[in-house]
């Protein structure tokens, strides 16, 4: 049934129009203010809002409420409480107070805290984030909240994200005032996260222990056909997938998520959803919701949605492109080149701030996307390398070059390019970026950070981008505020920034091996191929100072995050290794052994025949199988030994490095022999659905 989409959109959201309709005018005004600046409402007003929320939610069939938050697990957390309260007559009424709206105390002591709660308080508390709308999911009113310890330390991803948005707001406002802008009241960062995912058949998924336990296939021989024909990207979407996508869009629209684009991606069974961008914290909440709803809707269609960065070897993995920009309270995109010299000077200053920030905090950007899963993608010729560089396009690069050298931009003009005096040439959008190999690309009016993995919360990368850019803007503002001649100082500042940071600009092919060499050896860019070495940068004094300066993370908070992420890396690999051993010992070795016996029996029967029969197939295959079986057995033993050796690691960092250097190679070795066994074993004897079935199973 086709319903009126504008009426359906946001029907499960306690949004501004619902508030306007249901709140007294004064409360609505206060609420709007709270949404604008994130400040909390006083308790009397909170009570009024809570009652309106409850009435609205109960009318929509809600029975419970929950403080919905984003702990360090990378997913969301919720504990439901029903609205019921006993009345005097032995019955119940539905109650919800301002106190319950504003603050919650989930007994969340089992969520990761990186040691923070051991030193402060066992429990954390949740605090309402009025800048993101409450919504109904599963008949439960979900209230977006931040999660902190009693000492005030952030235990989640939302708190530092909000702090980083505040930091960049503050510094951007200083710059705008310098350009004479007095009308803007605040600046917010905007994000549009493009989400890639795989869809596979649920019945096949159930048969694969590796997919169920780790989200990716740990074994699987290559199918005869992969993505080499490029026939999946933007191809006709299979009927079952279209049915899934339709329902997904509807569910997301009802939750106020601006789902916009859907299409097939490069790998077989891979797809993408892109929303229209929104304010960063809302985009983050919505992306978390999108991932959750994708999984649920898939289940209703007999499908499984895989969000892992590398579910299948040999075809592309999944990423999440983080489109980022800065928008003023009057709706101006600060990364949009303007029409006047004045607007252009301002654009160039913001552009340079991002260039400098990316160059100075390359390590932090790399770190913000570092997970065991994403390590499979980065640098594997399917996603950007682990080295950060920026794509600006030839035109913009030529323009920056002419500013740096005081040269004319257009040879015909013979006039020097001077910031604040000249009108920039217009950059037609479609010439800006079709280079998909760049980790950080300027795409006409925004930057696209292409390194995040598909399952990652976008909070992490945006905390880093916001804080790093805020830091540079702060330095720019201080210098410009003290200038005697603003125009000249501005020009010098831009010129100097280009000169000092142009090493980070690279418009060529990021997948090329020659680039890795040039980047590291000639340009001195940082190359952090794996998660353990990237995570170490967290505790680099330069980074601790950065976050401290802007009140985004205290040193304790950083140390706790470093601990959590490092521990997580080791745990993920540990689980993968144990899963492999279990699969090999209980399914694969017995299956190959049984199949070898079957063939040996056939061989013996032929040999016993009075007539001489050709036994070449059986003989050769049995011999290959015996060899393979031995190979699997010894690789399995080697992985066991490698896992056992983890005990020798002295601390968490050493442990993570041990997993990377000893356990992962042993896992790869084991996979190699098992996959080769699969290619010589009877299809019906192999214990798991094959890559062909998984990747091409949906019509
Ligand atoms: P593609 O990268 O596939 O070519 P687009 O460039 O059209 O697609 O847009 C990709 C994403 O960028 C979309 O999610 C879109 O909403 C987002 N986007 C567009 N403008 C902005 C902006 N000013 N800030 C943040 N994200 C934006
Ligand atoms: Mg894109």
mmCIF file of C-alpha atoms in Angstrom, residues 537-672:
data_model
loop_
_atom_site.group_PDB
_atom_site.id
_atom_site.type_symbol
_atom_site.label_atom_id
_atom_site.label_comp_id
_atom_site.label_asym_id
_atom_site.label_seq_id
_atom_site.Cartn_x
_atom_site.Cartn_y
_atom_site.Cartn_z
ATOM 1 C CA UNK A 537 48.846 7.824 18.726
ATOM 2 C CA UNK A 538 45.937 8.384 21.095
ATOM 3 C CA UNK A 539 48.322 8.889 23.975
ATOM 4 C CA UNK A 540 50.791 11.038 22.038
ATOM 5 C CA UNK A 541 51.177 14.239 24.146
ATOM 6 C CA UNK A 542 50.367 16.381 21.097
ATOM 7 C CA UNK A 543 46.957 14.694 20.797
ATOM 8 C CA UNK A 544 46.222 14.661 24.518
ATOM 9 C CA UNK A 545 46.902 18.409 24.492
ATOM 10 C CA UNK A 546 44.684 18.980 21.471
ATOM 11 C CA UNK A 547 41.621 17.409 23.069
ATOM 12 C CA UNK A 548 42.400 18.967 26.433
ATOM 13 C CA UNK A 549 42.677 22.480 24.940
ATOM 14 C CA UNK A 550 39.164 22.256 23.555
ATOM 15 C CA UNK A 551 37.569 20.419 26.462
ATOM 16 C CA UNK A 552 36.689 17.433 24.293
ATOM 17 C CA UNK A 553 38.552 14.727 26.213
ATOM 18 C CA UNK A 554 40.459 14.849 29.461
ATOM 19 C CA UNK A 555 43.648 12.846 29.633
ATOM 20 C CA UNK A 556 41.873 10.207 31.729
ATOM 21 C CA UNK A 557 39.141 9.902 29.124
ATOM 22 C CA UNK A 558 41.672 9.456 26.352
ATOM 23 C CA UNK A 559 43.565 6.784 28.269
ATOM 24 C CA UNK A 560 40.335 4.914 28.925
ATOM 25 C CA UNK A 561 39.422 4.990 25.236
ATOM 26 C CA UNK A 562 42.844 3.815 24.218
ATOM 27 C CA UNK A 563 42.491 0.871 26.619
ATOM 28 C CA UNK A 564 39.032 -0.030 25.364
ATOM 29 C CA UNK A 565 39.924 0.097 21.678
ATOM 30 C CA UNK A 566 43.146 -1.814 22.122
ATOM 31 C CA UNK A 567 41.396 -4.487 24.195
ATOM 32 C CA UNK A 568 38.653 -4.686 21.626
ATOM 33 C CA UNK A 569 41.112 -5.299 18.803
ATOM 34 C CA UNK A 570 42.661 -8.242 20.639
ATOM 35 C CA UNK A 571 39.285 -9.674 21.627
ATOM 36 C CA UNK A 572 37.948 -9.574 18.082
ATOM 37 C CA UNK A 573 40.935 -11.486 16.761
ATOM 38 C CA UNK A 574 40.838 -13.913 19.652
ATOM 39 C CA UNK A 575 37.202 -14.771 18.934
ATOM 40 C CA UNK A 576 37.944 -15.160 15.233
ATOM 41 C CA UNK A 577 40.820 -17.530 15.942
ATOM 42 C CA UNK A 578 38.743 -19.642 18.346
ATOM 43 C CA UNK A 579 35.919 -19.787 15.807
ATOM 44 C CA UNK A 580 38.328 -21.008 13.149
ATOM 45 C CA UNK A 581 39.670 -23.727 15.418
ATOM 46 C CA UNK A 582 36.176 -24.859 16.290
ATOM 47 C CA UNK A 583 35.117 -24.977 12.646
ATOM 48 C CA UNK A 584 38.235 -26.846 11.616
ATOM 49 C CA UNK A 585 38.177 -29.389 14.415
ATOM 50 C CA UNK A 586 34.477 -30.133 14.453
ATOM 51 C CA UNK A 587 33.395 -29.653 10.854
ATOM 52 C CA UNK A 588 36.152 -29.269 8.310
ATOM 53 C CA UNK A 589 38.667 -31.959 9.307
ATOM 54 C CA UNK A 590 35.931 -34.580 9.857
ATOM 55 C CA UNK A 591 34.277 -33.668 6.534
ATOM 56 C CA UNK A 592 37.474 -33.848 4.515
ATOM 57 C CA UNK A 593 38.504 -37.028 6.272
ATOM 58 C CA UNK A 594 35.113 -38.674 5.589
ATOM 59 C CA UNK A 595 35.247 -37.629 1.966
ATOM 60 C CA UNK A 596 38.767 -39.033 1.647
ATOM 61 C CA UNK A 597 37.525 -42.320 3.051
ATOM 62 C CA UNK A 598 34.661 -42.374 0.569
ATOM 63 C CA UNK A 599 37.031 -41.882 -2.333
ATOM 64 C CA UNK A 600 39.476 -44.430 -0.924
ATOM 65 C CA UNK A 601 36.660 -46.960 -0.695
ATOM 66 C CA UNK A 602 35.779 -46.247 -4.323
ATOM 67 C CA UNK A 603 39.415 -46.630 -5.280
ATOM 68 C CA UNK A 604 39.723 -49.942 -3.433
ATOM 69 C CA UNK A 605 36.517 -51.232 -5.018
ATOM 70 C CA UNK A 606 37.871 -50.419 -8.461
ATOM 71 C CA UNK A 607 41.181 -52.073 -7.647
ATOM 72 C CA UNK A 608 39.378 -55.219 -6.451
ATOM 73 C CA UNK A 609 37.545 -55.477 -9.739
ATOM 74 C CA UNK A 610 38.597 -58.435 -11.948
ATOM 75 C CA UNK A 611 38.675 -56.056 -14.906
ATOM 76 C CA UNK A 612 41.372 -53.406 -14.843
ATOM 77 C CA UNK A 613 39.743 -49.995 -14.324
ATOM 78 C CA UNK A 614 41.166 -46.505 -14.659
ATOM 79 C CA UNK A 615 41.785 -45.235 -11.094
ATOM 80 C CA UNK A 616 43.689 -42.062 -11.965
ATOM 81 C CA UNK A 617 40.985 -39.669 -10.658
ATOM 82 C CA UNK A 618 40.566 -41.442 -7.327
ATOM 83 C CA UNK A 619 44.261 -41.999 -6.835
ATOM 84 C CA UNK A 620 45.279 -38.460 -7.550
ATOM 85 C CA UNK A 621 42.429 -36.895 -5.565
ATOM 86 C CA UNK A 622 42.986 -39.146 -2.559
ATOM 87 C CA UNK A 623 46.621 -38.213 -2.591
ATOM 88 C CA UNK A 624 45.823 -34.485 -2.814
ATOM 89 C CA UNK A 625 43.228 -34.827 -0.063
ATOM 90 C CA UNK A 626 45.604 -36.654 2.238
ATOM 91 C CA UNK A 627 48.196 -33.954 1.737
ATOM 92 C CA UNK A 628 45.627 -31.209 2.320
ATOM 93 C CA UNK A 629 44.282 -32.916 5.389
ATOM 94 C CA UNK A 630 47.778 -33.046 6.840
ATOM 95 C CA UNK A 631 48.278 -29.405 5.906
ATOM 96 C CA UNK A 632 45.077 -28.348 7.669
ATOM 97 C CA UNK A 633 45.985 -30.348 10.732
ATOM 98 C CA UNK A 634 49.410 -28.774 11.082
ATOM 99 C CA UNK A 635 48.116 -25.234 10.363
ATOM 100 C CA UNK A 636 45.462 -25.797 13.001
ATOM 101 C CA UNK A 637 48.118 -26.847 15.502
ATOM 102 C CA UNK A 638 50.216 -23.815 14.594
ATOM 103 C CA UNK A 639 47.278 -21.494 15.274
ATOM 104 C CA UNK A 640 46.740 -23.161 18.652
ATOM 105 C CA UNK A 641 50.371 -22.594 19.525
ATOM 106 C CA UNK A 642 50.190 -18.987 18.367
ATOM 107 C CA UNK A 643 47.104 -18.378 20.518
ATOM 108 C CA UNK A 644 48.761 -19.946 23.488
ATOM 109 C CA UNK A 645 51.686 -17.563 23.116
ATOM 110 C CA UNK A 646 49.443 -14.541 23.838
ATOM 111 C CA UNK A 647 50.170 -15.168 27.512
ATOM 112 C CA UNK A 648 53.707 -13.921 27.016
ATOM 113 C CA UNK A 649 52.582 -10.394 26.062
ATOM 114 C CA UNK A 650 53.511 -7.968 28.811
ATOM 115 C CA UNK A 651 50.793 -5.336 28.402
ATOM 116 C CA UNK A 652 47.762 -4.482 26.279
ATOM 117 C CA UNK A 653 49.774 -2.815 23.535
ATOM 118 C CA UNK A 654 52.148 -5.783 23.310
ATOM 119 C CA UNK A 655 49.188 -8.125 23.305
ATOM 120 C CA UNK A 656 47.486 -6.346 20.400
ATOM 121 C CA UNK A 657 50.757 -6.364 18.488
ATOM 122 C CA UNK A 658 51.168 -10.058 19.221
ATOM 123 C CA UNK A 659 47.728 -10.781 17.760
ATOM 124 C CA UNK A 660 48.660 -8.782 14.680
ATOM 125 C CA UNK A 661 52.098 -10.349 14.203
ATOM 126 C CA UNK A 662 51.564 -13.944 15.269
ATOM 127 C CA UNK A 663 47.880 -14.850 15.413
ATOM 128 C CA UNK A 664 46.660 -13.186 12.196
ATOM 129 C CA UNK A 665 49.384 -14.783 10.040
ATOM 130 C CA UNK A 666 48.571 -18.198 11.550
ATOM 131 C CA UNK A 667 44.880 -17.611 10.759
ATOM 132 C CA UNK A 668 45.752 -16.695 7.178
ATOM 133 C CA UNK A 669 47.827 -19.842 6.790
ATOM 134 C CA UNK A 670 45.007 -21.998 8.099
ATOM 135 C CA UNK A 671 42.521 -20.331 5.799
ATOM 136 C CA UNK A 672 44.749 -20.918 2.793
#
